[in-house]
mmCIF file with all atom_site columns, C-alpha atoms in Angstrom:
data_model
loop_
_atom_site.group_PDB
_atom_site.id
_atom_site.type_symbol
_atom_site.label_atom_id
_atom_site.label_alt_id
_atom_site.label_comp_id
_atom_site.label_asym_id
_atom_site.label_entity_id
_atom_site.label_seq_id
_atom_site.pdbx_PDB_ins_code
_atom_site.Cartn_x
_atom_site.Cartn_y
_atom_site.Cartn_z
_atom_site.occupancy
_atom_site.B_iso_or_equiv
_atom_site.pdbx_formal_charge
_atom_site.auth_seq_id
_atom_site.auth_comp_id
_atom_site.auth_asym_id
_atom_site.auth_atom_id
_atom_site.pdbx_PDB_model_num
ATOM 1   C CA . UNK A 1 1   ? 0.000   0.000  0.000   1.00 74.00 ? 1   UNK A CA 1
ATOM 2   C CA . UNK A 1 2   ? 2.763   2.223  0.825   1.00 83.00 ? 2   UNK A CA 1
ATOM 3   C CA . UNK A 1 3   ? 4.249   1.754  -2.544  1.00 86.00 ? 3   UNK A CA 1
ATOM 4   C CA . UNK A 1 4   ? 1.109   3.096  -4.529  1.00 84.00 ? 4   UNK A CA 1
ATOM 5   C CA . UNK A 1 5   ? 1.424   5.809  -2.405  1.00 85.00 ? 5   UNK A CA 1
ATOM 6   C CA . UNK A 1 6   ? 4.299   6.569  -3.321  1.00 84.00 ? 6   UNK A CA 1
ATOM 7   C CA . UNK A 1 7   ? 3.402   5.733  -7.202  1.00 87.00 ? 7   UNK A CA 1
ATOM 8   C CA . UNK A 1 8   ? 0.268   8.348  -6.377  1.00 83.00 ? 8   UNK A CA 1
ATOM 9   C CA . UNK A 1 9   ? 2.612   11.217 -4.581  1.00 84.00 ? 9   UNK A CA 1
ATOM 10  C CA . UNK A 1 10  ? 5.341   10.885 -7.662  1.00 82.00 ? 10  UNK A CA 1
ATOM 11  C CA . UNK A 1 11  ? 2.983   10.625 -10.488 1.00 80.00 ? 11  UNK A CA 1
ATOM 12  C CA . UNK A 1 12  ? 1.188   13.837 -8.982  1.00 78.00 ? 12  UNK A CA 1
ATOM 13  C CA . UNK A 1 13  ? 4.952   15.669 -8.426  1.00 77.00 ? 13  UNK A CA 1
ATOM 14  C CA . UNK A 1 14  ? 5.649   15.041 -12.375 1.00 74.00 ? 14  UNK A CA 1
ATOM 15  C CA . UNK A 1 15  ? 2.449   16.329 -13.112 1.00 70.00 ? 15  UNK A CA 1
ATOM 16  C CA . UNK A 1 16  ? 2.344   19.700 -11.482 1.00 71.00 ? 16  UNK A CA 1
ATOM 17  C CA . UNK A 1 17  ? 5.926   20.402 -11.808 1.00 72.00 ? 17  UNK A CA 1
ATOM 18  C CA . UNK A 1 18  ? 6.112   18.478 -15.677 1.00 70.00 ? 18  UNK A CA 1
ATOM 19  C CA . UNK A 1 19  ? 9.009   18.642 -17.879 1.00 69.00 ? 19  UNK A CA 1
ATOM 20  C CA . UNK A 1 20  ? 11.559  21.485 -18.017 1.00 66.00 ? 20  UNK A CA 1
ATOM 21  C CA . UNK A 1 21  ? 9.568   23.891 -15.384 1.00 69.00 ? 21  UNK A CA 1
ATOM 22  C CA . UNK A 1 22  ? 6.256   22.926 -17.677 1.00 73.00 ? 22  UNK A CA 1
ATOM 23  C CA . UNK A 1 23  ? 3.548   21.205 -16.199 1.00 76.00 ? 23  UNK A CA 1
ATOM 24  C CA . UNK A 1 24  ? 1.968   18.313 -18.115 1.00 78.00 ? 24  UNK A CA 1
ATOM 25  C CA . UNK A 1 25  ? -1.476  19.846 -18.359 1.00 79.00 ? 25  UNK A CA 1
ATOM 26  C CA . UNK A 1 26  ? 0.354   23.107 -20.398 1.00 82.00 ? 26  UNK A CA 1
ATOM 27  C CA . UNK A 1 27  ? 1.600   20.564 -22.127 1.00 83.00 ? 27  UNK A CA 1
ATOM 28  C CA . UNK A 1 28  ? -1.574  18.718 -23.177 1.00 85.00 ? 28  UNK A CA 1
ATOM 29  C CA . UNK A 1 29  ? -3.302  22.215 -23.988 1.00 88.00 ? 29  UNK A CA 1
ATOM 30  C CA . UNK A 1 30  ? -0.366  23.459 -26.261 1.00 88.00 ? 30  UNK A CA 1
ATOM 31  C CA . UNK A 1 31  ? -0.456  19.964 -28.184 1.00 89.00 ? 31  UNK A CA 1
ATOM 32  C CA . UNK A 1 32  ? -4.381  20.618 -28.244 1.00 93.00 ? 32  UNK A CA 1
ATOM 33  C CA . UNK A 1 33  ? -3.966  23.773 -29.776 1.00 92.00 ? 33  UNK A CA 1
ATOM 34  C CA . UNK A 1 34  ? -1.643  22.468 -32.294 1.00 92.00 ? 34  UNK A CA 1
ATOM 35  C CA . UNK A 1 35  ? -3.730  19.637 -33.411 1.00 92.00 ? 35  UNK A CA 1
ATOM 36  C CA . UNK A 1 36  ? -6.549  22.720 -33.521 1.00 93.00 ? 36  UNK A CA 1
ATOM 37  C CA . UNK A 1 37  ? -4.369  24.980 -36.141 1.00 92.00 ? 37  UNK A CA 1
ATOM 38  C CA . UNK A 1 38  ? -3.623  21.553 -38.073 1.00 90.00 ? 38  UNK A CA 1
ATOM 39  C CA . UNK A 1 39  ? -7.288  21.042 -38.427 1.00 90.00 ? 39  UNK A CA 1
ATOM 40  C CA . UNK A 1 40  ? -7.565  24.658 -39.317 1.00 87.00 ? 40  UNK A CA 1
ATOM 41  C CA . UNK A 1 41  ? -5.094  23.893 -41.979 1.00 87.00 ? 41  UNK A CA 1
ATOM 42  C CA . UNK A 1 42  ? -7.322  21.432 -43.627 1.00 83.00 ? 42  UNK A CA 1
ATOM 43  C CA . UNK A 1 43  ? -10.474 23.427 -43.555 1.00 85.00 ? 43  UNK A CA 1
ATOM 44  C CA . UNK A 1 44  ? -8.200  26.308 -45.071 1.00 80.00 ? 44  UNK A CA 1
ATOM 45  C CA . UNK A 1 45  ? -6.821  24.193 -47.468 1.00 78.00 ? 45  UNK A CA 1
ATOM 46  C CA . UNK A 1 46  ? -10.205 22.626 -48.673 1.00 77.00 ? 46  UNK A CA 1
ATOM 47  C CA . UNK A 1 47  ? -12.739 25.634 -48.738 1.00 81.00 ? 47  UNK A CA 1
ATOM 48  C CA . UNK A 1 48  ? -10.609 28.850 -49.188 1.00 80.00 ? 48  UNK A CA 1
ATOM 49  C CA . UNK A 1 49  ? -7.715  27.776 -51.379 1.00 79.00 ? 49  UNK A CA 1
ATOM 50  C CA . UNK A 1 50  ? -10.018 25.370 -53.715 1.00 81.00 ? 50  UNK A CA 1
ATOM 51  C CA . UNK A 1 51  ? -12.946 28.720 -53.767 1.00 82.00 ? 51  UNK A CA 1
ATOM 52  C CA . UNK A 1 52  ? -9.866  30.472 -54.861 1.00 81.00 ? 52  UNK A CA 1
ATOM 53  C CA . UNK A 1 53  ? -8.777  28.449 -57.441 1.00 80.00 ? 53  UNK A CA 1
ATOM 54  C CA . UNK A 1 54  ? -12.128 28.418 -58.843 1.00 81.00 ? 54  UNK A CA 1
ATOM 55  C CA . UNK A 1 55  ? -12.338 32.123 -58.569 1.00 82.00 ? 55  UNK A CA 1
ATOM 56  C CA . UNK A 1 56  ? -9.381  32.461 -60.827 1.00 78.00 ? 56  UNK A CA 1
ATOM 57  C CA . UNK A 1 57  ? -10.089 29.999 -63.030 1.00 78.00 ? 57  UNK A CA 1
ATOM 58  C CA . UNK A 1 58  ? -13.010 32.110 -64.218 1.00 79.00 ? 58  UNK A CA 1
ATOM 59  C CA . UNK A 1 59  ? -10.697 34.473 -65.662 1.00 76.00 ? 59  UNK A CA 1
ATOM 60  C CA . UNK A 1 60  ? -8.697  34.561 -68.734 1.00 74.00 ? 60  UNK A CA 1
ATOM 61  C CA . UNK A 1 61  ? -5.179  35.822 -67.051 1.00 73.00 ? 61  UNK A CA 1
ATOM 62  C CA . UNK A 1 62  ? -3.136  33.337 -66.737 1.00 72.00 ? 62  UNK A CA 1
ATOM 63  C CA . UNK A 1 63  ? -0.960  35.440 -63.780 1.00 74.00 ? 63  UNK A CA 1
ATOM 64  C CA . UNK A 1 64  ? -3.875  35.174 -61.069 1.00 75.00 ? 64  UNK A CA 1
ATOM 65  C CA . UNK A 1 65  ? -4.180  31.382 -62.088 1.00 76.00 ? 65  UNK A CA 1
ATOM 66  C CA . UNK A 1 66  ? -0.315  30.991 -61.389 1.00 78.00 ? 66  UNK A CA 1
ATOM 67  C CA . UNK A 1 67  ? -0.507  32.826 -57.871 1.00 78.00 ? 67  UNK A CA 1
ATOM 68  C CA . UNK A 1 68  ? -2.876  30.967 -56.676 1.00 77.00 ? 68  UNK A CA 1
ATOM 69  C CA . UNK A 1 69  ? -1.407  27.663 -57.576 1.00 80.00 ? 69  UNK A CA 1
ATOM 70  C CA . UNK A 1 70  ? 1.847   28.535 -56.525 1.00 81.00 ? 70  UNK A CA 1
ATOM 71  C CA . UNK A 1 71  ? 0.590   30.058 -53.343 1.00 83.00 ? 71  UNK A CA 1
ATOM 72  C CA . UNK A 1 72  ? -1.036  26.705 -52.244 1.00 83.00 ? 72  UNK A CA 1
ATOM 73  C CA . UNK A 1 73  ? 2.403   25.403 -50.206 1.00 86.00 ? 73  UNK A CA 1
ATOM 74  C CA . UNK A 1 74  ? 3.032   28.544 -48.174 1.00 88.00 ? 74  UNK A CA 1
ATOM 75  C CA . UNK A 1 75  ? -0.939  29.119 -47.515 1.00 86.00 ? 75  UNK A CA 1
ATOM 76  C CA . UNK A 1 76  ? -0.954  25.469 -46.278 1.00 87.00 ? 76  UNK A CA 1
ATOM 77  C CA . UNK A 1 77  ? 1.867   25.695 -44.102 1.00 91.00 ? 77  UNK A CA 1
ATOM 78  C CA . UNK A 1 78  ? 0.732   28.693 -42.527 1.00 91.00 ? 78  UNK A CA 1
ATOM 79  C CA . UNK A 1 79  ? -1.596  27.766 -39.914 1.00 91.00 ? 79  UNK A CA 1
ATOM 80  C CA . UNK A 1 80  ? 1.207   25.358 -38.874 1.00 92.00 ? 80  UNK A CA 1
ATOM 81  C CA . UNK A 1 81  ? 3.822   28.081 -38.019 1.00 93.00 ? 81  UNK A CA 1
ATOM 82  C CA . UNK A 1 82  ? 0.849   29.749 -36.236 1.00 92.00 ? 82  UNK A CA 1
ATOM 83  C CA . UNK A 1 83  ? 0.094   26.889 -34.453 1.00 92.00 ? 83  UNK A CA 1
ATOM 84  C CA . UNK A 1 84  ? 3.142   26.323 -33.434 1.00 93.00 ? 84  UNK A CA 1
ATOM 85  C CA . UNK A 1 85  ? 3.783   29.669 -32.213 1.00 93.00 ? 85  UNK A CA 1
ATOM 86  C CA . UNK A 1 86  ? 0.392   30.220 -30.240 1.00 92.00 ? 86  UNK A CA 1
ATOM 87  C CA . UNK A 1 87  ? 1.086   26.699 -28.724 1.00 91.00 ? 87  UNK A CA 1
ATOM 88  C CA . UNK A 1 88  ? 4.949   27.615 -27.787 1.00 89.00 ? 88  UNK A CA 1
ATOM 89  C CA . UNK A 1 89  ? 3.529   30.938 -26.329 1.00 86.00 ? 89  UNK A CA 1
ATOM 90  C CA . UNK A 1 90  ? 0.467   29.208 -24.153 1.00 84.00 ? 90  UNK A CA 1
ATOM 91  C CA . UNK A 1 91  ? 3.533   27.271 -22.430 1.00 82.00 ? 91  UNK A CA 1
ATOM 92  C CA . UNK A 1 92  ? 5.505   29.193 -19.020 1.00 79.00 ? 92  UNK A CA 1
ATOM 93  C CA . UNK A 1 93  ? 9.199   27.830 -19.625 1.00 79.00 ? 93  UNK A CA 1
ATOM 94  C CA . UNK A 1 94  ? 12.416  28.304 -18.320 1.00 76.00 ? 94  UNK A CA 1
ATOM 95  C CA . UNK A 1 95  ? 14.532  30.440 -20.584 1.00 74.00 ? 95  UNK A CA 1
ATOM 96  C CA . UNK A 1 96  ? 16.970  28.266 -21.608 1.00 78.00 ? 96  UNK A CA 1
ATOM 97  C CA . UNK A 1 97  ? 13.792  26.534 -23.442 1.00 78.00 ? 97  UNK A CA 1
ATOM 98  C CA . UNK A 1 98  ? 12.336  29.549 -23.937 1.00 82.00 ? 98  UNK A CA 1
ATOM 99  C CA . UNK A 1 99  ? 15.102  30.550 -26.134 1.00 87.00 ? 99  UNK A CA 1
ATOM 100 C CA . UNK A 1 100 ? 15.184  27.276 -28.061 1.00 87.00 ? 100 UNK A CA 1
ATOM 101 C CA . UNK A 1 101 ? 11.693  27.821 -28.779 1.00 88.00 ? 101 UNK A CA 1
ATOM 102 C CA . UNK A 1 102 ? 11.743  30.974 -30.010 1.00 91.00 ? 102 UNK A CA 1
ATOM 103 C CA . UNK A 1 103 ? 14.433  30.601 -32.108 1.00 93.00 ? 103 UNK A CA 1
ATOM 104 C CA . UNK A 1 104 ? 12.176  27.556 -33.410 1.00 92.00 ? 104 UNK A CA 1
ATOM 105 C CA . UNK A 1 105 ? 9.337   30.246 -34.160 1.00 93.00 ? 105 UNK A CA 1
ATOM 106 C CA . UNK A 1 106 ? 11.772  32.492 -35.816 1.00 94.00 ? 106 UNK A CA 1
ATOM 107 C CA . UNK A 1 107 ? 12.965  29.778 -37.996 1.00 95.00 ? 107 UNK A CA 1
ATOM 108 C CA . UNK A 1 108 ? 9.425   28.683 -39.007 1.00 94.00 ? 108 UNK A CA 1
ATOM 109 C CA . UNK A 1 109 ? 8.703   32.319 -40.068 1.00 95.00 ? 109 UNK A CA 1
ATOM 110 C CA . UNK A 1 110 ? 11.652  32.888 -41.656 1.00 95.00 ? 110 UNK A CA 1
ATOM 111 C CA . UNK A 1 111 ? 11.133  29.685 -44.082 1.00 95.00 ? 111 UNK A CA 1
ATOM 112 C CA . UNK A 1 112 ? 7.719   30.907 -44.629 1.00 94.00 ? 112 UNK A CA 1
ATOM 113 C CA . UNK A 1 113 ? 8.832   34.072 -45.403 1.00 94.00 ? 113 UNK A CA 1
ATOM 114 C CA . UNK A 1 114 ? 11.337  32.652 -48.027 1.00 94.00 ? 114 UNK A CA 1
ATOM 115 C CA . UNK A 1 115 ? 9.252   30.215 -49.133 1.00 93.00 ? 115 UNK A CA 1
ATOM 116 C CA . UNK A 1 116 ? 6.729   32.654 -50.185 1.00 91.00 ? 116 UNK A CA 1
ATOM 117 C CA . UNK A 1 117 ? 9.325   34.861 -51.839 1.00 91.00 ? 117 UNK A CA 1
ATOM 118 C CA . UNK A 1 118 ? 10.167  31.944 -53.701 1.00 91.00 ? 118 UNK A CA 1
ATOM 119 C CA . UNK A 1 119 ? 6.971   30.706 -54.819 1.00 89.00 ? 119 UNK A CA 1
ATOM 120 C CA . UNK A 1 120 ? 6.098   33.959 -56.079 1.00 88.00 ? 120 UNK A CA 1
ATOM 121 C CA . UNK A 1 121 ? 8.748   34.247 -58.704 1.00 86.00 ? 121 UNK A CA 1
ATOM 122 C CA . UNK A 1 122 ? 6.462   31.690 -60.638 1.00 80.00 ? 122 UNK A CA 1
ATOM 123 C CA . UNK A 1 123 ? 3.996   33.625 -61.736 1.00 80.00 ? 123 UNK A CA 1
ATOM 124 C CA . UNK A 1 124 ? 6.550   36.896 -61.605 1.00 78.00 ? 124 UNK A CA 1
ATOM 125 C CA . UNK A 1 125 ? 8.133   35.070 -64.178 1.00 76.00 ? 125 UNK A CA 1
ATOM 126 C CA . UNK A 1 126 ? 5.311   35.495 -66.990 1.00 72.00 ? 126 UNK A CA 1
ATOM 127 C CA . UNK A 1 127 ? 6.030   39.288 -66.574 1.00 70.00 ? 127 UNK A CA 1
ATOM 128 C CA . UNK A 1 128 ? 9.555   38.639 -67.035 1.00 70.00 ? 128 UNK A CA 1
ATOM 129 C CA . UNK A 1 129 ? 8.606   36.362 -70.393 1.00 68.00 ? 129 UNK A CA 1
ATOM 130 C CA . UNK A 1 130 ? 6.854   39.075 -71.694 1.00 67.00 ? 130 UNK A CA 1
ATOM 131 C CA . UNK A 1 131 ? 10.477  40.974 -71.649 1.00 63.00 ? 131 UNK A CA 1
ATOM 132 C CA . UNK A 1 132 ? 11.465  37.641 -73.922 1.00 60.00 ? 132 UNK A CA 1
ATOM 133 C CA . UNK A 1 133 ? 11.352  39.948 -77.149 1.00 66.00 ? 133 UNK A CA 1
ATOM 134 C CA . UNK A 1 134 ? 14.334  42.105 -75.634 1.00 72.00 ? 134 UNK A CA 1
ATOM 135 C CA . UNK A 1 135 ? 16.144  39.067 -74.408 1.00 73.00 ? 135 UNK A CA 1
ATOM 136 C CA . UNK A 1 136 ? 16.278  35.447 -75.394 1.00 75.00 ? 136 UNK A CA 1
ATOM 137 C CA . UNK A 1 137 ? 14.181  33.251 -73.340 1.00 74.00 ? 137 UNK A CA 1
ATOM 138 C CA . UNK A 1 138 ? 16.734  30.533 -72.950 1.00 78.00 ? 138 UNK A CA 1
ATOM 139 C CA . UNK A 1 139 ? 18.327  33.698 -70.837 1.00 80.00 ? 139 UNK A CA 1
ATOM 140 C CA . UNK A 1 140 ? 14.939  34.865 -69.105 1.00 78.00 ? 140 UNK A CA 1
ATOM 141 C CA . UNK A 1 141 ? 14.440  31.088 -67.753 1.00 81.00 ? 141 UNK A CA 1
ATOM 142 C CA . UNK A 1 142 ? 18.082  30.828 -66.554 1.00 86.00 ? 142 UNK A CA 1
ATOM 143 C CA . UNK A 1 143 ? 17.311  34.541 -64.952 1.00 83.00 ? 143 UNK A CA 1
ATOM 144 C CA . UNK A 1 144 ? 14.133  33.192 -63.155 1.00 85.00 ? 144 UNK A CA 1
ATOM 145 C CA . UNK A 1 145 ? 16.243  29.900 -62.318 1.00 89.00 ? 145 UNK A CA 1
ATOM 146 C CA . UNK A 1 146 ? 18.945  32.321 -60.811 1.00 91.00 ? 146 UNK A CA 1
ATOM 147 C CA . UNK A 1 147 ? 16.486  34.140 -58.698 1.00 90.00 ? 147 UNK A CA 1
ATOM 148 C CA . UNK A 1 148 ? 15.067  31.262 -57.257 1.00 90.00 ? 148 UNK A CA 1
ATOM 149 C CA . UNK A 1 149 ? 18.168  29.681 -56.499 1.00 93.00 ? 149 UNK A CA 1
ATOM 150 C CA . UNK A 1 150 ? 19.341  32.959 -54.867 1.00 94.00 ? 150 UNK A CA 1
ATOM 151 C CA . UNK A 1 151 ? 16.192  33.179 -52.503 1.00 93.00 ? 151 UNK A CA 1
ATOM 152 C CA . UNK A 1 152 ? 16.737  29.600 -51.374 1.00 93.00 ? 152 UNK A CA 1
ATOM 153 C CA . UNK A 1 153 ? 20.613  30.317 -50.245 1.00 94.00 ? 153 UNK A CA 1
ATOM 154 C CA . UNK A 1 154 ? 19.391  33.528 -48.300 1.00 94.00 ? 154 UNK A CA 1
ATOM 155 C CA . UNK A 1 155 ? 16.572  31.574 -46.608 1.00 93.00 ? 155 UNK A CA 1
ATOM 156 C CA . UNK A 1 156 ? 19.035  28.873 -45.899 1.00 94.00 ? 156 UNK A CA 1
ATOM 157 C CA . UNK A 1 157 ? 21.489  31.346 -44.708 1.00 95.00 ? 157 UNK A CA 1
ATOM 158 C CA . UNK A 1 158 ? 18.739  33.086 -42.633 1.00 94.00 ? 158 UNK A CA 1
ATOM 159 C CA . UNK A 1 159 ? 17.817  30.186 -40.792 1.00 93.00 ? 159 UNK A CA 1
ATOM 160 C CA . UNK A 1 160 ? 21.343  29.140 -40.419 1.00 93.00 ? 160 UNK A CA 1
ATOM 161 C CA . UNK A 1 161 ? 22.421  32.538 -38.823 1.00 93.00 ? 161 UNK A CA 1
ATOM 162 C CA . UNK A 1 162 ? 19.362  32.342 -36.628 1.00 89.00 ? 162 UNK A CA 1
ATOM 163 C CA . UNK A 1 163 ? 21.047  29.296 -35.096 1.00 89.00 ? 163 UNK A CA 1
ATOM 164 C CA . UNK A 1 164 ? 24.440  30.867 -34.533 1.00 89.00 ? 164 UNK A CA 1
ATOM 165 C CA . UNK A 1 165 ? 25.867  28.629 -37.553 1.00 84.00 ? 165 UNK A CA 1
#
């Protein structure tokens, strides 16, 4: 008897005090609010991307049809960085984690950020082909090529320097 006791007086010590300062129940409710933003993701996804789409698709450009397509990735992957960061801020950590964790947030912003930048050069790209009478297009799609490679190294370096690397 004295050992479930024991069990009982442990098991409640881990769960007020938790993991790194954190109790378990902050725990629970920033993984709840994560899963929340990821179901948000789908419902964004589904209705407001795909009414989108078929907004676009009613018109003749072909530039609006191109941002929207290209925008999918980033507009998918932004309730996740939100998420993330409403769940992170919901917890009361030390700072040592607290650091980590921002820096985490920073990173997921900053790949957004980049990612965005990069997906938009896409449909940028059919104003730069309509420069193709000036220049060659062999040259305009290693320009675009060259832009998007450049935006990837800067994100990469972005997130890098965030880590102190």
């Amino acid at each position: 008897m004295k050992v479930l006791e024991n069990f009982k007086e442990l098991f409640f010590d881990v769960w007020s005090k938790g993991i790194s300062g954190v109790n378990i129940s902050e725990i629970v409710i920033a993984i709840l609010i994560f899963l929340f933003f990821l179901f948000l993701r789908g419902i964004f996804s589904k209705f407001v991307i795909k009414r989108l789409e078929n907004y676009v698709s009613k018109s003749s450009n072909n530039f609006d049809n191109s941002l929207v397509f290209s925008m999918e990735g980033p507009a998918k992957f932004f309730p996740v960085v939100l998420g993330f960061f409403v769940s992170t801020s919901y917890l009361t950590i030390e700072s040592q984690a607290a650091e980590f964790l921002e820096t985490v947030n920073r990173s997921l912003i900053t790949i957004l950020i980049f990612w965005t930048f990069h997906q938009i050069i896409g449909p940028l790209s059919v104003v730069i082909k309509s420069v193709g009478d000036l220049i060659s297009r062999d040259l305009v799609n290693w320009i675009i090529k060259a832009i998007k490679v450049l935006i990837f190294i800067l994100g990469v370096a972005a997130v890098l320097e965030l880590w102190g690397i």
